[in-house]
mmCIF file of C-alpha atoms in Angstrom:
data_model
loop_
_atom_site.group_PDB
_atom_site.id
_atom_site.type_symbol
_atom_site.label_atom_id
_atom_site.label_comp_id
_atom_site.label_asym_id
_atom_site.label_seq_id
_atom_site.Cartn_x
_atom_site.Cartn_y
_atom_site.Cartn_z
ATOM 1 C CA UNK A 1 0.082 0.084 -0.167
ATOM 2 C CA UNK A 2 2.907 2.113 0.621
ATOM 3 C CA UNK A 3 5.570 3.869 -1.502
ATOM 4 C CA UNK A 4 8.815 5.439 -0.054
ATOM 5 C CA UNK A 5 9.931 8.365 -1.927
ATOM 6 C CA UNK A 6 13.420 8.132 -2.747
ATOM 7 C CA UNK A 7 15.793 10.316 -0.496
ATOM 8 C CA UNK A 8 12.908 11.039 1.679
ATOM 9 C CA UNK A 9 11.540 9.842 5.154
ATOM 10 C CA UNK A 10 7.839 10.243 4.166
ATOM 11 C CA UNK A 11 5.652 7.897 2.526
ATOM 12 C CA UNK A 12 2.695 7.969 0.040
ATOM 13 C CA UNK A 13 -0.133 5.862 0.657
ATOM 14 C CA UNK A 14 -1.926 3.982 -2.612
ATOM 15 C CA UNK A 15 -4.794 2.714 -0.656
ATOM 16 C CA UNK A 16 -6.873 5.983 -1.135
ATOM 17 C CA UNK A 17 -9.713 7.166 -3.006
ATOM 18 C CA UNK A 18 -9.798 7.644 -6.245
ATOM 19 C CA UNK A 19 -10.640 9.548 -8.540
ATOM 20 C CA UNK A 20 -10.277 13.035 -6.945
ATOM 21 C CA UNK A 21 -12.502 14.826 -9.289
ATOM 22 C CA UNK A 22 -14.748 14.252 -12.082
ATOM 23 C CA UNK A 23 -15.747 16.207 -15.028
ATOM 24 C CA UNK A 24 -18.256 15.980 -17.999
ATOM 25 C CA UNK A 25 -16.921 13.648 -20.583
ATOM 26 C CA UNK A 26 -19.398 13.436 -23.300
ATOM 27 C CA UNK A 27 -21.047 15.526 -25.722
ATOM 28 C CA UNK A 28 -19.393 18.754 -24.514
ATOM 29 C CA UNK A 29 -16.782 19.107 -26.845
ATOM 30 C CA UNK A 30 -16.440 21.509 -29.514
ATOM 31 C CA UNK A 31 -15.501 20.567 -33.055
ATOM 32 C CA UNK A 32 -12.247 22.784 -34.115
ATOM 33 C CA UNK A 33 -13.062 25.577 -36.457
ATOM 34 C CA UNK A 34 -16.836 24.777 -36.440
ATOM 35 C CA UNK A 35 -17.611 27.747 -34.277
ATOM 36 C CA UNK A 36 -20.698 26.120 -32.612
ATOM 37 C CA UNK A 37 -20.458 22.446 -33.529
ATOM 38 C CA UNK A 38 -20.121 19.528 -30.750
ATOM 39 C CA UNK A 39 -19.761 16.175 -30.808
ATOM 40 C CA UNK A 40 -19.232 13.082 -28.280
ATOM 41 C CA UNK A 41 -15.757 13.235 -26.683
ATOM 42 C CA UNK A 42 -15.977 10.136 -24.133
ATOM 43 C CA UNK A 43 -14.619 9.393 -20.821
ATOM 44 C CA UNK A 44 -11.420 10.512 -19.446
ATOM 45 C CA UNK A 45 -10.253 11.476 -22.943
ATOM 46 C CA UNK A 46 -13.048 14.589 -22.579
ATOM 47 C CA UNK A 47 -12.948 14.684 -18.507
ATOM 48 C CA UNK A 48 -8.917 15.030 -18.054
ATOM 49 C CA UNK A 49 -8.650 18.295 -20.513
ATOM 50 C CA UNK A 50 -11.460 20.053 -18.766
ATOM 51 C CA UNK A 51 -9.612 19.579 -15.133
ATOM 52 C CA UNK A 52 -6.554 20.365 -16.537
ATOM 53 C CA UNK A 53 -7.989 23.726 -18.419
ATOM 54 C CA UNK A 54 -9.769 24.367 -14.970
ATOM 55 C CA UNK A 55 -6.212 24.181 -13.280
ATOM 56 C CA UNK A 56 -5.034 26.446 -16.054
ATOM 57 C CA UNK A 57 -7.458 29.116 -15.229
ATOM 58 C CA UNK A 58 -6.985 29.175 -11.405
ATOM 59 C CA UNK A 59 -3.232 29.789 -12.026
ATOM 60 C CA UNK A 60 -3.793 32.527 -14.530
ATOM 61 C CA UNK A 61 -5.891 34.263 -12.222
ATOM 62 C CA UNK A 62 -3.580 33.311 -9.343
ATOM 63 C CA UNK A 63 -0.058 32.401 -10.529
ATOM 64 C CA UNK A 64 1.145 32.200 -6.512
ATOM 65 C CA UNK A 65 -0.974 29.304 -5.949
ATOM 66 C CA UNK A 66 0.820 26.048 -4.973
ATOM 67 C CA UNK A 67 -0.135 22.653 -6.569
ATOM 68 C CA UNK A 68 -1.883 21.813 -3.372
ATOM 69 C CA UNK A 69 -3.994 24.891 -3.021
ATOM 70 C CA UNK A 70 -5.044 24.504 -7.064
ATOM 71 C CA UNK A 71 -5.956 20.918 -6.308
ATOM 72 C CA UNK A 72 -7.805 21.672 -3.089
ATOM 73 C CA UNK A 73 -9.820 24.602 -4.658
ATOM 74 C CA UNK A 74 -11.030 22.280 -7.308
ATOM 75 C CA UNK A 75 -11.976 19.122 -5.180
ATOM 76 C CA UNK A 76 -13.371 21.310 -2.265
ATOM 77 C CA UNK A 77 -15.875 23.224 -4.785
ATOM 78 C CA UNK A 78 -17.024 20.393 -7.083
ATOM 79 C CA UNK A 79 -20.655 19.373 -7.038
ATOM 80 C CA UNK A 80 -20.766 16.285 -5.165
ATOM 81 C CA UNK A 81 -24.441 15.793 -5.954
ATOM 82 C CA UNK A 82 -24.146 13.478 -8.819
ATOM 83 C CA UNK A 83 -26.181 10.474 -9.733
ATOM 84 C CA UNK A 84 -25.549 7.201 -10.770
ATOM 85 C CA UNK A 85 -28.174 7.731 -13.869
ATOM 86 C CA UNK A 86 -29.250 11.154 -14.279
ATOM 87 C CA UNK A 87 -32.310 9.904 -16.312
ATOM 88 C CA UNK A 88 -34.037 8.485 -13.682
ATOM 89 C CA UNK A 89 -35.874 10.335 -10.885
ATOM 90 C CA UNK A 90 -34.903 11.026 -8.039
ATOM 91 C CA UNK A 91 -31.951 9.174 -8.854
ATOM 92 C CA UNK A 92 -29.217 7.609 -6.574
ATOM 93 C CA UNK A 93 -26.102 9.130 -5.460
ATOM 94 C CA UNK A 94 -22.829 7.990 -7.453
ATOM 95 C CA UNK A 95 -20.595 6.427 -4.913
ATOM 96 C CA UNK A 96 -17.470 8.586 -4.114
ATOM 97 C CA UNK A 97 -15.240 5.798 -6.131
ATOM 98 C CA UNK A 98 -17.107 7.204 -9.276
ATOM 99 C CA UNK A 99 -16.872 11.078 -8.507
ATOM 100 C CA UNK A 100 -14.484 11.856 -5.957
ATOM 101 C CA UNK A 101 -15.055 15.014 -4.513
ATOM 102 C CA UNK A 102 -17.803 15.874 -7.343
ATOM 103 C CA UNK A 103 -17.963 17.328 -10.747
ATOM 104 C CA UNK A 104 -15.493 20.014 -11.392
ATOM 105 C CA UNK A 105 -16.972 23.726 -11.109
ATOM 106 C CA UNK A 106 -14.233 26.236 -11.903
ATOM 107 C CA UNK A 107 -16.094 29.265 -11.294
ATOM 108 C CA UNK A 108 -16.794 28.215 -7.746
ATOM 109 C CA UNK A 109 -12.942 27.376 -7.387
ATOM 110 C CA UNK A 110 -11.949 30.683 -8.692
ATOM 111 C CA UNK A 111 -14.447 32.485 -6.314
ATOM 112 C CA UNK A 112 -13.765 30.320 -3.091
ATOM 113 C CA UNK A 113 -12.109 32.206 0.013
ATOM 114 C CA UNK A 114 -11.269 29.063 1.580
ATOM 115 C CA UNK A 115 -9.496 25.697 0.663
ATOM 116 C CA UNK A 116 -8.604 22.631 2.949
ATOM 117 C CA UNK A 117 -6.187 19.704 2.379
ATOM 118 C CA UNK A 118 -4.912 16.795 4.174
ATOM 119 C CA UNK A 119 -1.650 18.268 6.230
ATOM 120 C CA UNK A 120 0.010 14.749 6.539
ATOM 121 C CA UNK A 121 -0.152 14.090 2.785
ATOM 122 C CA UNK A 122 -0.879 17.455 0.929
ATOM 123 C CA UNK A 123 -0.354 16.107 -2.451
ATOM 124 C CA UNK A 124 -3.190 13.810 -2.320
ATOM 125 C CA UNK A 125 -5.420 16.775 -0.700
ATOM 126 C CA UNK A 126 -8.216 14.072 -0.036
ATOM 127 C CA UNK A 127 -8.604 13.120 3.459
ATOM 128 C CA UNK A 128 -8.132 9.331 3.158
ATOM 129 C CA UNK A 129 -7.563 7.011 6.016
ATOM 130 C CA UNK A 130 -6.562 4.134 3.423
ATOM 131 C CA UNK A 131 -7.816 0.725 4.055
ATOM 132 C CA UNK A 132 -6.596 -0.696 7.409
ATOM 133 C CA UNK A 133 -6.810 -3.994 9.203
ATOM 134 C CA UNK A 134 -8.431 -3.492 12.520
ATOM 135 C CA UNK A 135 -9.520 -5.735 15.490
ATOM 136 C CA UNK A 136 -11.549 -4.310 18.212
ATOM 137 C CA UNK A 137 -12.102 -0.580 18.183
ATOM 138 C CA UNK A 138 -9.204 1.110 16.216
ATOM 139 C CA UNK A 139 -9.027 5.119 16.435
ATOM 140 C CA UNK A 140 -7.236 7.175 13.327
ATOM 141 C CA UNK A 141 -6.416 10.631 13.144
ATOM 142 C CA UNK A 142 -5.871 13.162 10.452
ATOM 143 C CA UNK A 143 -4.935 16.876 10.530
ATOM 144 C CA UNK A 144 -6.428 19.183 8.055
ATOM 145 C CA UNK A 145 -5.339 22.391 6.995
ATOM 146 C CA UNK A 146 -8.010 24.922 6.558
ATOM 147 C CA UNK A 147 -6.570 28.201 4.559
ATOM 148 C CA UNK A 148 -8.545 31.383 4.533
ATOM 149 C CA UNK A 149 -8.080 33.681 1.718
ATOM 150 C CA UNK A 150 -10.336 36.305 3.009
ATOM 151 C CA UNK A 151 -8.916 39.674 4.164
ATOM 152 C CA UNK A 152 -10.508 39.234 7.467
ATOM 153 C CA UNK A 153 -10.339 36.475 10.171
ATOM 154 C CA UNK A 154 -13.162 33.614 9.628
ATOM 155 C CA UNK A 155 -14.698 31.213 11.739
ATOM 156 C CA UNK A 156 -15.670 27.869 10.159
ATOM 157 C CA UNK A 157 -18.283 25.306 11.398
ATOM 158 C CA UNK A 158 -17.422 21.990 11.257
ATOM 159 C CA UNK A 159 -19.721 18.976 10.838
ATOM 160 C CA UNK A 160 -18.965 15.542 9.824
ATOM 161 C CA UNK A 161 -21.516 13.790 7.767
ATOM 162 C CA UNK A 162 -21.915 10.410 5.937
ATOM 163 C CA UNK A 163 -22.809 10.348 2.091
ATOM 164 C CA UNK A 164 -25.458 7.463 2.467
ATOM 165 C CA UNK A 165 -27.512 6.977 5.623
ATOM 166 C CA UNK A 166 -26.845 3.257 5.499
ATOM 167 C CA UNK A 167 -23.097 3.611 6.028
ATOM 168 C CA UNK A 168 -24.116 5.749 9.262
ATOM 169 C CA UNK A 169 -26.706 3.495 10.525
ATOM 170 C CA UNK A 170 -24.131 0.576 10.642
ATOM 171 C CA UNK A 171 -22.191 2.305 13.540
ATOM 172 C CA UNK A 172 -18.863 0.819 12.308
ATOM 173 C CA UNK A 173 -17.380 4.044 11.844
ATOM 174 C CA UNK A 174 -17.646 7.243 13.910
ATOM 175 C CA UNK A 175 -16.251 10.707 12.651
ATOM 176 C CA UNK A 176 -15.513 13.440 15.261
ATOM 177 C CA UNK A 177 -14.007 17.062 14.999
ATOM 178 C CA UNK A 178 -13.954 20.168 16.675
ATOM 179 C CA UNK A 179 -17.285 22.213 16.330
ATOM 180 C CA UNK A 180 -15.521 25.013 14.788
ATOM 181 C CA UNK A 181 -12.054 26.821 13.750
ATOM 182 C CA UNK A 182 -11.165 29.969 13.780
ATOM 183 C CA UNK A 183 -8.743 31.217 11.122
ATOM 184 C CA UNK A 184 -6.747 34.279 10.658
ATOM 185 C CA UNK A 185 -6.979 36.646 7.792
ATOM 186 C CA UNK A 186 -5.185 35.454 4.710
ATOM 187 C CA UNK A 187 -3.853 32.475 6.997
ATOM 188 C CA UNK A 188 -4.235 28.932 7.834
ATOM 189 C CA UNK A 189 -5.514 26.792 10.597
ATOM 190 C CA UNK A 190 -5.555 23.065 11.687
ATOM 191 C CA UNK A 191 -8.223 20.835 12.582
ATOM 192 C CA UNK A 192 -7.745 17.135 13.837
ATOM 193 C CA UNK A 193 -10.166 14.682 12.658
ATOM 194 C CA UNK A 194 -10.578 11.383 14.431
ATOM 195 C CA UNK A 195 -11.963 8.332 12.808
ATOM 196 C CA UNK A 196 -13.024 5.387 15.198
ATOM 197 C CA UNK A 197 -13.522 1.891 13.440
ATOM 198 C CA UNK A 198 -15.812 -0.817 15.429
ATOM 199 C CA UNK A 199 -14.472 -3.984 13.761
ATOM 200 C CA UNK A 200 -17.457 -5.774 15.219
#
């Protein structure tokens, strides 16, 4: 599950949630030279350039952003309310293993005054606890960086939640965090998120 970086003491986990983010990947591509024509351009071949273009727009607007900040702003502001089949009503929420943080929304990423990422593994951004083998009750902790881009201090409310009610009802996992964090103007704060796993 882990790869040790050459010459460094840190490790990168490959037991993480992927993809990080989704993007439209069908019937959204302009036909070069047509002016208004579109055609299907499916899968990652269409989605990847949309996310790359979104990152380029962020950097164009603010070249000082780090790769972690660009990735965090895109993931944090994505639309997570995607369904497995949009033609059905009301639709079933797609699992995170299909959409990651959601579908990219570059306008929201440009406008956001906040970003958050995993302090221990900033290149992954997402808060992944991996796939631990546990017995009894095991408690894991992660530290989250909360970055405030506003020119005034801000207090953020924190409310852990589950994507699916059935996961919460199983009582196998409990997520806790402080109720709020105050972050100074143009500064960062740290929040510790705790996950308790009941293997029973």
